[in-house]
C-alpha positions as a printed NumPy array, in Angstrom:
array([[-11.342, -26.724, -15.351],
       [-12.338, -23.175, -14.438],
       [-13.785, -20.684, -16.849],
       [-11.722, -17.494, -17.35 ],
       [-14.417, -15.512, -15.673],
       [-14.624, -17.845, -12.639],
       [-10.684, -18.16 , -12.27 ],
       [-10.933, -13.986, -12.382],
       [-13.496, -13.917,  -9.655],
       [-11.689, -16.387,  -7.729],
       [ -8.451, -14.663,  -7.915],
       [-10.138, -11.287,  -7.096],
       [-11.621, -12.764,  -4.012],
       [ -8.384, -14.299,  -2.697],
       [ -6.666, -10.898,  -3.273],
       [ -9.516,  -9.199,  -1.368],
       [ -9.513, -11.472,   1.603],
       [ -5.643, -11.152,   1.59 ],
       [ -5.515,  -7.333,   1.755],
       [ -8.635,  -7.11 ,   4.102],
       [ -7.386,  -6.345,   7.51 ],
       [ -3.694,  -6.835,   6.552],
       [ -2.1  ,  -3.612,   7.11 ],
       [ -2.853,   0.102,   7.469],
       [ -0.908,   3.375,   8.372],
       [ -2.679,   6.497,  10.026],
       [ -0.752,   9.556,  10.372],
       [ -1.039,  11.366,  13.672],
       [  0.157,  14.879,  13.298],
       [  1.076,  16.637,  16.695],
       [  0.227,  20.469,  17.162],
       [  2.544,  22.651,  18.833],
       [  1.028,  22.204,  22.32 ],
       [  1.595,  18.401,  22.064],
       [ -2.017,  17.493,  21.635],
       [ -3.213,  15.596,  18.277],
       [ -4.24 ,  17.742,  15.415],
       [ -7.429,  16.255,  13.801],
       [ -9.708,  17.141,  10.981],
       [-13.545,  17.465,  11.621],
       [-14.257,  13.997,  10.493],
       [-11.827,  12.628,  13.307],
       [ -9.17 ,  11.398,  10.569],
       [ -5.627,  12.814,  11.092],
       [ -5.043,  15.354,   8.387],
       [ -1.855,  15.968,   6.18 ],
       [  1.276,  14.193,   4.948],
       [  3.792,  12.942,   7.775],
       [  6.668,  15.066,   8.457],
       [  9.462,  14.722,  10.928],
       [  8.063,  14.902,  14.56 ],
       [  4.758,  13.083,  13.324],
       [  3.647,   9.735,  14.514],
       [  2.485,   7.206,  12.437],
       [  0.348,   4.092,  13.337],
       [  1.301,   0.884,  11.387],
       [ -1.038,  -2.101,  11.869],
       [ -1.116,  -5.494,  10.357],
       [ -3.854,  -7.792,  11.964],
       [ -2.648, -10.825,  10.067],
       [  0.853, -10.541,  11.794],
       [ -0.394,  -8.97 ,  15.057],
       [  1.585,  -5.751,  14.465],
       [  0.696,  -2.421,  16.1  ],
       [  3.302,   0.108,  16.194],
       [  3.459,   4.062,  16.544],
       [  6.511,   5.03 ,  14.592],
       [  8.018,   8.703,  15.014],
       [ 10.444,  10.133,  12.53 ],
       [ 12.206,  12.16 ,  15.49 ],
       [ 14.512,  13.881,  12.956],
       [ 16.628,  13.794,   9.876],
       [ 20.287,  14.767,   9.504],
       [ 20.927,  15.282,   5.846],
       [ 24.61 ,  15.738,   6.077],
       [ 25.571,  13.007,   8.709],
       [ 29.108,  12.464,   9.732],
       [ 30.732,   9.137,  10.089],
       [ 31.274,   8.169,  13.835],
       [ 34.757,   6.964,  13.069],
       [ 37.616,   7.045,  10.301],
       [ 36.536,   3.657,   9.082],
       [ 33.085,   4.022,   8.13 ],
       [ 32.405,   5.875,   4.824],
       [ 29.686,   6.434,   2.381],
       [ 31.661,   5.612,  -0.675],
       [ 32.929,   7.772,  -3.472],
       [ 30.428,  10.469,  -4.6  ],
       [ 28.242,   9.765,  -1.701],
       [ 27.294,  11.339,   1.626],
       [ 25.382,   9.999,   4.732],
       [ 21.742,  10.758,   5.601],
       [ 20.6  ,   9.824,   9.163],
       [ 16.859,   9.231,  10.239],
       [ 16.192,   8.932,  14.035],
       [ 13.12 ,   7.029,  14.646],
       [ 11.117,   6.057,  17.786],
       [  9.18 ,   2.859,  17.641],
       [  6.609,   2.077,  20.093],
       [  4.423,  -1.304,  20.142],
       [  0.978,  -0.27 ,  20.863],
       [ -0.057,  -4.121,  20.34 ],
       [ -0.525,  -7.055,  22.601],
       [  2.207,  -9.113,  21.173],
       [  6.151,  -8.763,  21.256],
       [  7.425,  -7.092,  18.126],
       [ 10.806,  -8.238,  17.147],
       [ 12.642,  -6.788,  13.763],
       [ 15.778,  -5.256,  12.405],
       [ 14.499,  -1.91 ,  11.162],
       [ 17.024,  -1.299,   8.802],
       [ 15.663,  -4.136,   6.738],
       [ 12.414,  -2.128,   5.985],
       [ 13.75 ,   1.285,   5.69 ],
       [ 14.193,   3.262,   2.355],
       [ 15.076,   6.883,   1.515],
       [ 13.573,   8.26 ,  -1.975],
       [ 15.159,  11.276,  -3.266],
       [ 13.595,  13.835,  -5.445],
       [ 14.202,  12.147,  -8.73 ],
       [ 12.628,   8.914,  -7.236],
       [ 15.871,   7.096,  -6.69 ],
       [ 15.723,   4.795,  -3.717],
       [ 18.316,   4.029,  -1.117],
       [ 18.207,   1.028,   1.221],
       [ 19.339,   1.783,   4.734],
       [ 23.078,   0.828,   5.608],
       [ 23.301,  -1.969,   8.099],
       [ 26.626,  -1.013,   9.924],
       [ 27.093,   2.585,   8.938],
       [ 27.262,   4.667,  12.36 ],
       [ 27.175,   8.284,  12.509],
       [ 27.852,  11.007,  15.112],
       [ 25.277,  12.226,  17.24 ],
       [ 22.999,   9.493,  16.105],
       [ 23.163,   6.107,  17.829],
       [ 21.831,   3.22 ,  15.837],
       [ 19.442,   0.848,  17.449],
       [ 20.928,  -1.934,  19.752],
       [ 22.6  ,  -4.53 ,  17.553],
       [ 20.434,  -3.279,  14.693],
       [ 17.516,  -4.72 ,  16.2  ],
       [ 14.631,  -4.238,  18.343],
       [ 12.51 ,  -6.377,  20.581],
       [  9.607,  -4.52 ,  21.985],
       [  6.884,  -5.958,  24.509],
       [  3.612,  -4.474,  24.729],
       [  3.986,  -0.508,  25.749],
       [  7.771,  -0.568,  25.173],
       [  9.509,   1.892,  22.725],
       [ 13.019,   2.056,  21.502],
       [ 14.953,   4.811,  19.89 ],
       [ 17.641,   4.766,  17.093],
       [ 19.068,   6.049,  13.894],
       [ 18.973,   4.299,  10.467],
       [ 21.802,   5.867,   8.06 ],
       [ 21.653,   5.734,   4.159],
       [ 24.555,   6.276,   1.766],
       [ 23.197,   8.723,  -1.019],
       [ 24.456,  10.495,  -3.941],
       [ 26.026,  13.885,  -2.818],
       [ 23.726,  15.624,  -5.21 ],
       [ 20.657,  13.621,  -4.019],
       [ 17.729,  15.712,  -2.308],
       [ 15.803,  13.388,   0.154],
       [ 12.399,  13.703,  -0.328],
       [ 10.664,  10.712,   1.564],
       [ 11.506,   8.222,   4.164],
       [  9.624,   5.132,   4.67 ],
       [  9.912,   2.887,   7.708],
       [  8.512,  -0.708,   6.91 ],
       [  7.606,  -2.975,   9.812],
       [  8.64 ,  -6.806,   9.713],
       [ 11.539,  -5.958,   7.555],
       [  9.481,  -4.254,   5.032],
       [  7.139,  -7.194,   4.581],
       [  4.331,  -5.334,   6.7  ],
       [  2.58 ,  -2.202,   6.796],
       [  4.857,   0.859,   6.201],
       [  4.811,   4.493,   7.045],
       [  6.222,   7.555,   5.19 ],
       [  7.457,  10.861,   5.836],
       [  8.113,  13.869,   3.47 ],
       [ 11.369,  15.265,   4.271],
       [ 12.06 ,  17.39 ,   1.26 ]])
């Protein structure tokens, strides 16, 4: 039987090994001239905003993505009369560009790992079948990207009418890997 000190040390080591090299996200801000903006240390500076590209890597799953939140439509309109956000709610659409910068094929359903957080901290999951005007979703709700390929598509959230979108998160591998977050407030 393990002593409590040995058990604690073993647990800490397992956690550290599991976390090491597992996932990371790096903000790549783009200056007006299209070139990356960096600090003197070489690190990208600032919080991600719409238009910024964030790198998501997960060495254990072989994921390497560059994800850009292209735009946010805070009062998106349904693309047909059958799609509604529900009573007291409205649609918000987030247009993403996902680039596979890794060596392995990346396959995912982006809506599974996407979350909108409002200014009060309430989180909203992406709607699976909600289509909005002027912002086409990912084909069949999925992406399959070989190395170097990219796809652009919208994810839609049904939020309370009074809610103020603050952050949007994009989680790789249906949210079970690294994630990126943009300030949209």
